[in-house]
Amino acid sequence: MPSVAKDDAALIALGLEHMASGMGRKWDIIMESGEGLVVTLSDGTKKLDFTAGIGVTNLGHCHPKITAAATKQVSTIVHAQGAIGMSRPYLQLVDRLLNCMPTPNLNSFFLWNSGSEAIEAAIKVTRRATGKNNIIVFQGSYHGRTYGASALTKSKTIYSEGVGSVMPGVYTTAFPYWHALGVSSETSEEELVRLAVYQLELLLKQQTAPTDTAAIFLEPVLGEGGYIQAPAAFLRAVRAICDKHNILLVIDEVQSGFGRTGKFFNIEKTPDVKPDVLVFAKGLANGFPLSGIATSKEIMATMPPGSLGGTYAGNAVSCAAAVAVQDVFAEEDILGNVNARSAQLFTALHAFASSPKTSHLIADVRGAGLMVGLEFNDSSDSICALSSKSDKPIPKNIHTRVQAKCYEQGLMLLTTSIYPVIRFIPALIVTEEQMATATSILKKALEEVALEG
Ligand SMILES: Cc1ncc(COP(=O)(O)O)c(C=O)c1O
């Protein structure tokens, strides 16, 4: 009889010993249960979750309507494999998605399991539809960790370091972000756009000819690259370049989609910029594995039968959960709450950025909706270093110290990017009171770090 770990301490020890260290485990904890924004750990401690499982549980943990839909589907049919037959929730989901696409041209869908897989599908489709090979992405972008998707990922070297060649044919240009362009944080948005568009045009003249370039993949809000909203003028310029050169524009809304930034999809904020392909995942099924791409019927028709698929693609339980997500959006004013709580969060962060106690710590407050980044001044790394206007000494590793202090006080937060950035991605149903609790925990943590130096 093999031995079985008897208690949580033994289970955690077993996990530490036998789980892949490459997963980058942060906390030695078991998340026992979740309800809305509150997570209970196995020792009974409760935490306010401002991570939403990296922007996934957008409607909160175990939303009752989503749980009910998934539970019902589990006892109806779990696996209706797409090559054999369809599940009803799959078809119902396509019906719902047709009504929420940013443009009616996005009317043909392929569902998969993860964001990375959906990116793989978008690579295949854009290459096949254009008959061209090369792909352009932006410095700081994150599109996933499979070999194709990690070739498109430029946020950190760790995703492809030491593992040999990733997919060839990928070219990188600057995102309109001051760090990426090596300019001052006070550079105007207009100038950032001008510089980034110039770099893109240069790339198309010096490295990848338009006749060889299939697609530009773009996160409208750079996620793992630091939570930076792409300016509308930049999105328009990229769209115009794509139109001029017959290049497809792939908008990756894996993290920014499903209400996260106050519109259903972030790209709706620039209604004249229409994606040729939209990639989505995360909030789609509120925690059940499901992702997808949407494109036009003409583009999708270039894929021969059998070229897209996968054993678990579009799982019936995940689709049932995703249908329930759509229904919750139709029944409740989720976007209204995102915009109100976003304003509350920005007001608090701007107050910290101008307070005499903490202003010297903060380099930037930015983002959209409930996808908000707080970048710190940091003297410990030359690429992150900023010329702070304050005479006060800048403490080291502010972001990880603030994150740890908040955790001790009951607030779960994530960092992002190679820069010292904390990101705020609570579930979109966060209440005014929960937001006030989170910002007061954060204020205390910032003031402590400022005092400790
Ligand atoms: C913008 C973006 N694209 C793609 C992915 C990859 O998704 P997944 O982790 O589900 O493979 C992510 C994940 O964080 C993401 O933020």
Short mmCIF file of C-alpha atoms and ligand atoms in Angstrom, two decimals:
data_model
loop_
_atom_site.label_atom_id
_atom_site.label_comp_id
_atom_site.label_asym_id
_atom_site.label_seq_id
_atom_site.Cartn_x
_atom_site.Cartn_y
_atom_site.Cartn_z
CA MET A 1 0.00 0.00 0.00
CA PRO A 2 1.68 3.32 -1.05
CA SER A 3 1.89 5.99 1.64
CA VAL A 4 -0.65 8.83 1.41
CA ALA A 5 0.07 12.35 2.70
CA LYS A 6 -2.06 12.71 5.84
CA ASP A 7 -2.43 16.42 6.44
CA ASP A 8 -1.98 19.76 4.67
CA ALA A 9 1.58 20.24 5.97
CA ALA A 10 2.53 16.85 4.51
CA LEU A 11 0.73 17.67 1.24
CA ILE A 12 2.53 21.02 0.93
CA ALA A 13 5.86 19.32 1.65
CA LEU A 14 5.04 16.74 -1.03
CA GLY A 15 4.21 19.49 -3.50
CA LEU A 16 7.47 21.30 -2.79
CA GLU A 17 9.38 18.07 -3.34
CA HIS A 18 7.61 16.73 -6.42
CA MET A 19 6.01 19.58 -8.34
CA ALA A 20 7.97 21.13 -11.22
CA SER A 21 10.17 23.89 -9.85
CA GLY A 22 9.79 25.61 -13.22
CA MET A 23 6.24 26.53 -12.24
CA GLY A 24 7.64 29.41 -10.19
CA ARG A 25 5.56 28.62 -7.09
CA LYS A 26 5.19 31.67 -4.89
CA TRP A 27 3.13 30.70 -1.88
CA ASP A 28 3.32 27.56 0.26
CA ILE A 29 -0.42 27.53 0.61
CA ILE A 30 -3.50 25.59 -0.35
CA MET A 31 -6.37 27.72 -1.61
CA GLU A 32 -9.16 25.82 0.06
CA SER A 33 -12.18 27.68 -1.26
CA GLY A 34 -13.23 30.90 -2.89
CA GLU A 35 -16.35 33.01 -2.90
CA GLY A 36 -16.46 36.23 -4.88
CA LEU A 37 -13.23 38.04 -4.04
CA VAL A 38 -12.55 36.17 -0.81
CA VAL A 39 -10.25 33.17 -0.78
CA THR A 40 -9.99 30.93 2.27
CA LEU A 41 -6.69 29.16 2.81
CA SER A 42 -6.42 25.70 4.32
CA ASP A 43 -5.40 27.20 7.71
CA GLY A 44 -8.64 29.18 7.76
CA THR A 45 -7.04 32.53 6.88
CA LYS A 46 -9.07 34.69 4.52
CA LYS A 47 -7.51 36.85 1.81
CA LEU A 48 -8.94 39.52 -0.45
CA ASP A 49 -8.01 38.30 -3.91
CA PHE A 50 -6.89 41.12 -6.22
CA THR A 51 -5.29 38.65 -8.66
CA ALA A 52 -8.40 36.82 -9.96
CA GLY A 53 -6.10 33.91 -10.83
CA ILE A 54 -4.23 36.20 -13.28
CA GLY A 55 -7.34 37.87 -14.63
CA VAL A 56 -9.42 34.71 -15.03
CA THR A 57 -12.15 34.64 -12.38
CA ASN A 58 -13.56 37.94 -13.63
CA LEU A 59 -16.97 37.31 -12.07
CA GLY A 60 -15.45 36.15 -8.78
CA HIS A 61 -14.67 32.73 -7.39
CA CYS A 62 -17.49 30.19 -7.69
CA HIS A 63 -20.11 32.57 -9.05
CA PRO A 64 -23.37 30.72 -8.22
CA LYS A 65 -24.83 30.96 -11.76
CA ILE A 66 -21.63 29.70 -13.36
CA THR A 67 -21.24 26.92 -10.80
CA ALA A 68 -24.86 25.85 -11.40
CA ALA A 69 -24.42 25.77 -15.19
CA ALA A 70 -21.18 23.76 -14.98
CA THR A 71 -22.60 21.35 -12.39
CA LYS A 72 -25.64 20.68 -14.58
CA GLN A 73 -23.43 20.06 -17.61
CA VAL A 74 -21.18 17.64 -15.69
CA SER A 75 -24.13 15.30 -15.25
CA THR A 76 -25.41 15.84 -18.82
CA ILE A 77 -22.40 15.31 -21.08
CA VAL A 78 -18.78 16.24 -20.33
CA HIS A 79 -16.92 15.38 -23.50
CA ALA A 80 -18.60 15.84 -26.88
CA GLN A 81 -15.56 15.75 -29.14
CA GLY A 82 -15.82 18.23 -31.99
CA ALA A 83 -14.82 15.74 -34.69
CA ILE A 84 -17.60 13.41 -33.59
CA GLY A 85 -20.47 15.65 -32.54
CA MET A 86 -21.22 19.03 -31.00
CA SER A 87 -22.34 19.87 -27.48
CA ARG A 88 -25.31 22.20 -27.03
CA PRO A 89 -23.30 24.66 -24.85
CA TYR A 90 -20.66 24.98 -27.59
CA LEU A 91 -23.31 26.09 -30.08
CA GLN A 92 -25.04 28.29 -27.51
CA LEU A 93 -21.70 29.93 -26.76
CA VAL A 94 -21.05 30.67 -30.43
CA ASP A 95 -24.51 32.27 -30.56
CA ARG A 96 -23.64 34.47 -27.55
CA LEU A 97 -20.15 35.33 -28.88
CA LEU A 98 -21.57 36.45 -32.22
CA ASN A 99 -23.45 39.16 -30.32
CA CYS A 100 -20.48 40.48 -28.36
CA MET A 101 -17.75 40.69 -31.01
CA PRO A 102 -16.27 44.16 -31.56
CA THR A 103 -17.14 43.90 -35.27
CA PRO A 104 -19.69 41.68 -37.09
CA ASN A 105 -16.91 40.49 -39.42
CA LEU A 106 -15.60 38.33 -36.60
CA ASN A 107 -18.15 35.64 -37.31
CA SER A 108 -16.27 32.35 -37.42
CA PHE A 109 -14.94 30.75 -34.24
CA PHE A 110 -12.49 28.10 -33.16
CA LEU A 111 -12.38 27.17 -29.47
CA TRP A 112 -9.41 25.66 -27.71
CA ASN A 113 -8.28 25.31 -24.07
CA SER A 114 -5.66 27.92 -23.19
CA GLY A 115 -4.58 31.34 -24.35
CA SER A 116 -1.31 29.94 -25.73
CA GLU A 117 -3.18 27.41 -27.85
CA ALA A 118 -5.46 30.11 -29.23
CA ILE A 119 -2.33 32.06 -30.20
CA GLU A 120 -1.02 28.94 -31.96
CA ALA A 121 -4.30 28.78 -33.89
CA ALA A 122 -4.01 32.47 -34.82
CA ILE A 123 -0.44 31.92 -36.09
CA LYS A 124 -1.61 29.04 -38.29
CA VAL A 125 -4.66 30.84 -39.61
CA THR A 126 -2.87 34.09 -40.46
CA ARG A 127 0.00 32.30 -42.17
CA ARG A 128 -2.31 30.12 -44.20
CA ALA A 129 -4.77 32.91 -45.09
CA THR A 130 -2.03 35.27 -46.33
CA GLY A 131 0.38 32.68 -47.70
CA LYS A 132 3.08 34.64 -45.84
CA ASN A 133 5.38 33.54 -43.01
CA ASN A 134 6.57 36.36 -40.78
CA ILE A 135 4.95 37.79 -37.68
CA ILE A 136 5.55 41.11 -35.95
CA VAL A 137 5.14 41.51 -32.19
CA PHE A 138 5.96 44.22 -29.66
CA GLN A 139 8.67 44.54 -27.07
CA GLY A 140 7.15 43.51 -23.73
CA SER A 141 4.40 41.40 -25.28
CA TYR A 142 3.21 38.16 -23.71
CA HIS A 143 1.36 35.64 -25.84
CA GLY A 144 2.05 32.35 -24.02
CA ARG A 145 4.57 29.63 -23.30
CA THR A 146 4.20 26.97 -26.00
CA TYR A 147 6.94 27.04 -28.65
CA GLY A 148 5.00 29.14 -31.18
CA ALA A 149 3.47 31.43 -28.57
CA SER A 150 6.75 31.83 -26.69
CA ALA A 151 8.41 32.93 -29.93
CA LEU A 152 5.90 35.79 -29.86
CA THR A 153 6.54 36.52 -26.17
CA LYS A 154 8.96 39.36 -25.49
CA SER A 155 8.23 40.28 -21.88
CA LYS A 156 10.97 38.22 -20.17
CA THR A 157 13.72 35.90 -21.39
CA ILE A 158 12.82 33.21 -18.83
CA TYR A 159 10.06 31.82 -21.07
CA SER A 160 12.50 30.67 -23.74
CA GLU A 161 15.93 30.85 -22.08
CA GLY A 162 18.09 27.77 -22.64
CA VAL A 163 15.45 25.72 -24.45
CA GLY A 164 16.79 26.03 -27.99
CA SER A 165 15.24 27.73 -30.99
CA VAL A 166 11.66 28.83 -30.73
CA MET A 167 9.56 29.30 -33.89
CA PRO A 168 11.46 31.36 -36.48
CA GLY A 169 9.99 34.25 -38.50
CA VAL A 170 9.09 36.53 -35.58
CA TYR A 171 10.20 40.20 -35.55
CA THR A 172 9.99 42.60 -32.63
CA THR A 173 9.34 46.32 -32.58
CA ALA A 174 8.84 48.88 -29.81
CA PHE A 175 5.55 49.36 -27.96
CA PRO A 176 4.73 53.03 -27.31
CA TYR A 177 6.02 52.82 -23.74
CA TRP A 178 8.82 55.08 -22.51
CA HIS A 179 10.89 52.18 -21.12
CA ALA A 180 10.70 50.32 -24.45
CA LEU A 181 11.80 53.42 -26.34
CA GLY A 182 14.45 54.41 -23.80
CA VAL A 183 13.00 57.90 -23.34
CA SER A 184 11.87 59.92 -20.33
CA SER A 185 8.71 58.90 -18.49
CA GLU A 186 7.45 62.39 -19.19
CA THR A 187 7.55 61.99 -22.98
CA SER A 188 4.19 62.95 -24.48
CA GLU A 189 1.88 60.26 -25.78
CA GLU A 190 2.05 61.83 -29.24
CA GLU A 191 5.84 61.51 -29.27
CA LEU A 192 5.75 57.92 -27.97
CA VAL A 193 3.36 57.01 -30.80
CA ARG A 194 5.52 58.77 -33.38
CA LEU A 195 8.64 56.92 -32.21
CA ALA A 196 6.93 53.52 -32.08
CA VAL A 197 5.32 53.91 -35.52
CA TYR A 198 8.70 54.95 -36.91
CA GLN A 199 10.29 51.77 -35.50
CA LEU A 200 7.52 49.64 -37.02
CA GLU A 201 7.94 51.25 -40.42
CA LEU A 202 11.69 50.77 -40.19
CA LEU A 203 11.20 47.07 -39.34
CA LEU A 204 9.09 46.63 -42.48
CA LYS A 205 11.83 48.22 -44.57
CA GLN A 206 14.91 46.66 -42.96
CA GLN A 207 13.97 43.25 -41.56
CA THR A 208 10.67 41.77 -42.69
CA ALA A 209 9.27 42.88 -46.04
CA PRO A 210 5.50 43.47 -46.14
CA THR A 211 5.32 40.75 -48.82
CA ASP A 212 6.73 38.28 -46.25
CA THR A 213 4.71 39.55 -43.26
CA ALA A 214 1.52 37.66 -42.44
CA ALA A 215 0.37 39.39 -39.26
CA ILE A 216 0.97 41.86 -36.48
CA PHE A 217 0.02 40.46 -33.06
CA LEU A 218 -0.87 43.19 -30.55
CA GLU A 219 -2.17 43.33 -26.99
CA PRO A 220 -4.28 46.51 -26.83
CA VAL A 221 -3.27 46.71 -23.17
CA LEU A 222 0.20 45.29 -22.74
CA GLY A 223 -0.27 42.79 -19.90
CA GLU A 224 2.85 40.98 -18.71
CA GLY A 225 4.80 43.87 -20.23
CA GLY A 226 3.56 46.26 -17.54
CA TYR A 227 -0.15 47.13 -17.96
CA ILE A 228 0.10 49.82 -20.60
CA GLN A 229 -2.87 50.90 -22.67
CA ALA A 230 -1.93 51.30 -26.35
CA PRO A 231 -2.86 54.87 -27.35
CA ALA A 232 -5.74 55.13 -29.84
CA ALA A 233 -3.46 56.92 -32.33
CA PHE A 234 -1.05 53.99 -32.22
CA LEU A 235 -3.80 51.42 -32.80
CA ARG A 236 -5.04 53.47 -35.76
CA ALA A 237 -1.54 53.73 -37.21
CA VAL A 238 -0.95 49.98 -36.90
CA ARG A 239 -4.32 49.29 -38.55
CA ALA A 240 -3.41 51.64 -41.42
CA ILE A 241 -0.03 49.94 -41.90
CA CYS A 242 -1.76 46.53 -41.97
CA ASP A 243 -4.28 47.78 -44.56
CA LYS A 244 -1.56 49.30 -46.72
CA HIS A 245 0.50 46.12 -46.81
CA ASN A 246 -2.16 43.41 -46.69
CA ILE A 247 -1.00 42.30 -43.24
CA LEU A 248 -3.55 40.82 -40.80
CA LEU A 249 -4.06 42.51 -37.44
CA VAL A 250 -4.40 40.02 -34.59
CA ILE A 251 -5.69 41.58 -31.38
CA ASP A 252 -4.85 39.50 -28.30
CA GLU A 253 -7.51 40.16 -25.66
CA VAL A 254 -6.69 37.10 -23.55
CA GLN A 255 -6.11 39.33 -20.52
CA SER A 256 -7.92 42.56 -21.47
CA GLY A 257 -11.16 40.96 -22.70
CA PHE A 258 -14.50 40.16 -21.09
CA GLY A 259 -15.11 43.48 -19.36
CA ARG A 260 -11.68 43.81 -17.77
CA THR A 261 -11.05 47.35 -19.03
CA GLY A 262 -14.59 48.73 -18.86
CA LYS A 263 -15.69 47.72 -22.37
CA PHE A 264 -16.44 44.13 -23.27
CA PHE A 265 -13.24 44.13 -25.35
CA ASN A 266 -10.63 46.84 -24.95
CA ILE A 267 -10.41 47.35 -28.73
CA GLU A 268 -13.99 48.72 -28.64
CA LYS A 269 -12.51 51.89 -27.16
CA THR A 270 -11.17 52.60 -30.65
CA PRO A 271 -14.22 51.57 -32.72
CA ASP A 272 -12.59 52.43 -36.05
CA VAL A 273 -9.84 49.84 -35.44
CA LYS A 274 -11.24 46.46 -36.45
CA PRO A 275 -9.21 43.33 -35.75
CA ASP A 276 -8.87 40.70 -38.48
CA VAL A 277 -8.46 38.06 -35.77
CA LEU A 278 -9.45 38.33 -32.11
CA VAL A 279 -7.84 36.02 -29.53
CA PHE A 280 -9.57 35.45 -26.17
CA ALA A 281 -9.39 33.15 -23.11
CA LYS A 282 -9.16 33.79 -19.32
CA GLY A 283 -12.46 35.59 -18.44
CA LEU A 284 -14.30 33.65 -21.16
CA ALA A 285 -15.24 30.78 -18.81
CA ASN A 286 -14.35 32.29 -15.40
CA GLY A 287 -11.78 29.61 -14.55
CA PHE A 288 -12.78 26.64 -16.69
CA PRO A 289 -10.16 26.02 -19.37
CA LEU A 290 -11.41 27.58 -22.59
CA SER A 291 -9.99 29.90 -25.22
CA GLY A 292 -10.74 30.83 -28.77
CA ILE A 293 -10.15 32.85 -31.87
CA ALA A 294 -12.68 34.70 -33.98
CA THR A 295 -12.11 35.82 -37.53
CA SER A 296 -14.12 36.30 -40.72
CA LYS A 297 -15.66 33.35 -42.52
CA GLU A 298 -13.44 34.16 -45.54
CA ILE A 299 -10.22 33.97 -43.51
CA MET A 300 -11.32 30.87 -41.55
CA ALA A 301 -12.35 29.17 -44.83
CA THR A 302 -8.67 29.03 -45.86
CA MET A 303 -8.15 26.32 -43.21
CA PRO A 304 -8.81 22.82 -44.58
CA PRO A 305 -11.01 20.50 -42.47
CA GLY A 306 -8.92 18.81 -39.80
CA SER A 307 -6.27 21.54 -39.66
CA LEU A 308 -7.78 23.01 -36.48
CA GLY A 309 -8.84 20.89 -33.54
CA GLY A 310 -7.73 19.01 -30.47
CA THR A 311 -9.08 16.29 -28.20
CA TYR A 312 -10.42 18.69 -25.58
CA ALA A 313 -11.10 21.70 -27.80
CA GLY A 314 -14.27 23.47 -26.67
CA ASN A 315 -15.07 21.18 -23.73
CA ALA A 316 -18.81 21.03 -22.98
CA VAL A 317 -18.48 21.93 -19.26
CA SER A 318 -16.21 24.88 -20.03
CA CYS A 319 -18.64 26.04 -22.73
CA ALA A 320 -21.59 25.77 -20.32
CA ALA A 321 -19.66 27.94 -17.85
CA ALA A 322 -18.88 30.43 -20.63
CA VAL A 323 -22.56 30.63 -21.64
CA ALA A 324 -23.38 31.42 -18.00
CA VAL A 325 -20.66 34.14 -18.00
CA GLN A 326 -22.35 35.76 -21.01
CA ASP A 327 -25.73 35.55 -19.30
CA VAL A 328 -24.38 37.21 -16.14
CA PHE A 329 -23.04 40.08 -18.28
CA ALA A 330 -26.47 40.40 -19.90
CA GLU A 331 -28.29 40.40 -16.54
CA GLU A 332 -25.99 42.50 -14.34
CA ASP A 333 -24.29 45.86 -14.87
CA ILE A 334 -20.76 44.46 -14.64
CA LEU A 335 -19.24 47.11 -16.90
CA GLY A 336 -20.83 49.88 -14.81
CA ASN A 337 -19.17 48.44 -11.72
CA VAL A 338 -15.80 48.15 -13.49
CA ASN A 339 -15.88 51.83 -14.39
CA ALA A 340 -16.98 52.97 -10.90
CA ARG A 341 -14.41 50.84 -9.06
CA SER A 342 -11.71 51.80 -11.57
CA ALA A 343 -12.31 55.49 -10.81
CA GLN A 344 -12.12 54.70 -7.06
CA LEU A 345 -8.82 52.83 -7.51
CA PHE A 346 -7.24 55.50 -9.72
CA THR A 347 -8.23 58.23 -7.26
CA ALA A 348 -6.51 56.36 -4.42
CA LEU A 349 -3.36 55.58 -6.46
CA HIS A 350 -3.04 59.19 -7.67
CA ALA A 351 -3.35 60.33 -4.06
CA PHE A 352 -0.44 58.04 -3.06
CA ALA A 353 1.55 59.36 -6.04
CA SER A 354 1.14 62.94 -4.81
CA SER A 355 1.36 62.34 -1.05
CA PRO A 356 4.55 63.76 0.56
CA LYS A 357 4.97 60.42 2.37
CA THR A 358 4.95 58.16 -0.70
CA SER A 359 5.26 60.22 -3.90
CA HIS A 360 9.01 59.55 -4.20
CA LEU A 361 8.28 55.81 -4.45
CA ILE A 362 5.92 56.04 -7.42
CA ALA A 363 6.94 56.45 -11.03
CA ASP A 364 3.64 55.88 -12.84
CA VAL A 365 -0.04 55.08 -12.32
CA ARG A 366 -1.67 53.66 -15.46
CA GLY A 367 -3.94 51.13 -17.11
CA ALA A 368 -7.60 50.89 -17.97
CA GLY A 369 -10.70 49.74 -16.09
CA LEU A 370 -9.63 47.12 -13.57
CA MET A 371 -6.33 46.37 -15.31
CA VAL A 372 -4.24 48.88 -13.43
CA GLY A 373 -0.48 49.14 -12.94
CA LEU A 374 1.53 51.00 -10.31
CA GLU A 375 5.16 51.40 -11.32
CA PHE A 376 7.74 52.27 -8.67
CA ASN A 377 11.00 54.10 -8.85
CA ASP A 378 13.78 51.60 -8.39
CA SER A 379 17.45 52.23 -7.92
CA SER A 380 18.51 48.58 -7.95
CA ASP A 381 18.60 47.88 -11.70
CA SER A 382 19.97 50.24 -14.35
CA ILE A 383 17.26 49.39 -16.90
CA CYS A 384 14.54 50.22 -14.37
CA ALA A 385 16.24 53.24 -12.88
CA LEU A 386 14.47 56.55 -13.32
CA SER A 387 15.71 59.98 -12.48
CA SER A 388 13.42 60.62 -9.53
CA LYS A 389 12.64 64.29 -8.95
CA SER A 390 12.75 63.74 -5.21
CA ASP A 391 15.80 64.23 -2.98
CA LYS A 392 14.71 61.33 -0.80
CA PRO A 393 16.63 58.07 -1.28
CA ILE A 394 14.71 55.45 -3.26
CA PRO A 395 14.33 52.12 -1.44
CA LYS A 396 15.17 48.88 -3.25
CA ASN A 397 12.66 46.26 -4.48
CA ILE A 398 9.65 48.36 -3.51
CA HIS A 399 7.21 46.28 -5.54
CA THR A 400 8.01 42.90 -3.97
CA ARG A 401 8.20 44.41 -0.49
CA VAL A 402 4.82 46.12 -0.91
CA GLN A 403 3.37 42.90 -2.33
CA ALA A 404 4.60 40.88 0.69
CA LYS A 405 3.32 43.45 3.21
CA CYS A 406 -0.10 43.53 1.54
CA TYR A 407 -0.25 39.74 1.63
CA GLU A 408 0.46 39.74 5.37
CA GLN A 409 -2.40 42.21 5.81
CA GLY A 410 -4.80 40.01 3.81
CA LEU A 411 -4.51 41.40 0.25
CA MET A 412 -3.30 39.20 -2.59
CA LEU A 413 -1.57 41.17 -5.37
CA LEU A 414 0.58 40.27 -8.37
CA THR A 415 3.57 42.02 -9.85
CA THR A 416 4.18 42.21 -13.60
CA SER A 417 6.95 42.83 -16.16
CA ILE A 418 10.72 43.21 -15.75
CA TYR A 419 10.06 46.61 -14.21
CA PRO A 420 8.99 47.22 -10.59
CA VAL A 421 5.24 47.14 -11.22
CA ILE A 422 2.34 45.95 -9.07
CA ARG A 423 -0.82 45.15 -10.96
CA PHE A 424 -4.40 45.30 -9.79
CA ILE A 425 -6.77 42.82 -11.45
CA PRO A 426 -9.57 42.12 -9.00
CA ALA A 427 -12.74 40.34 -10.08
CA LEU A 428 -15.02 42.80 -11.86
CA ILE A 429 -17.65 42.40 -9.14
CA VAL A 430 -15.38 43.99 -6.50
CA THR A 431 -17.47 46.14 -4.15
CA GLU A 432 -16.78 49.73 -3.08
CA GLU A 433 -15.98 48.46 0.42
CA GLN A 434 -13.54 45.80 -0.82
CA MET A 435 -11.80 48.39 -2.98
CA ALA A 436 -11.55 50.72 0.03
CA THR A 437 -10.09 47.89 2.15
CA ALA A 438 -7.53 47.07 -0.55
CA THR A 439 -6.38 50.65 -1.01
CA SER A 440 -6.04 51.22 2.74
CA ILE A 441 -3.89 48.07 3.07
CA LEU A 442 -1.80 49.31 0.16
CA LYS A 443 -1.43 52.79 1.68
CA LYS A 444 -0.11 51.31 4.92
CA ALA A 445 2.34 49.07 3.03
CA LEU A 446 3.64 51.99 0.94
CA GLU A 447 4.12 54.18 4.01
CA GLU A 448 5.98 51.42 5.82
CA VAL A 449 8.35 50.84 2.89
CA ALA A 450 8.92 54.61 2.64
CA LEU A 451 9.79 54.76 6.35
CA GLU A 452 12.05 51.69 6.30
CA GLY A 453 13.88 52.98 3.21
C1 LIG B 1 -2.26 38.62 -23.49
C2 LIG B 1 -2.05 37.15 -23.23
N1 LIG B 1 -1.99 36.30 -24.27
C3 LIG B 1 -1.82 34.98 -24.10
C4 LIG B 1 -1.68 34.45 -22.83
C5 LIG B 1 -1.45 32.97 -22.65
O1 LIG B 1 -2.56 32.38 -22.06
P1 LIG B 1 -2.43 30.98 -21.27
O2 LIG B 1 -1.65 31.24 -20.03
O3 LIG B 1 -3.85 30.58 -21.02
O4 LIG B 1 -1.75 30.03 -22.19
C6 LIG B 1 -1.73 35.29 -21.72
C7 LIG B 1 -1.58 34.77 -20.35
O5 LIG B 1 -1.34 35.46 -19.39
C8 LIG B 1 -1.92 36.68 -21.92
O6 LIG B 1 -1.97 37.55 -20.89
#
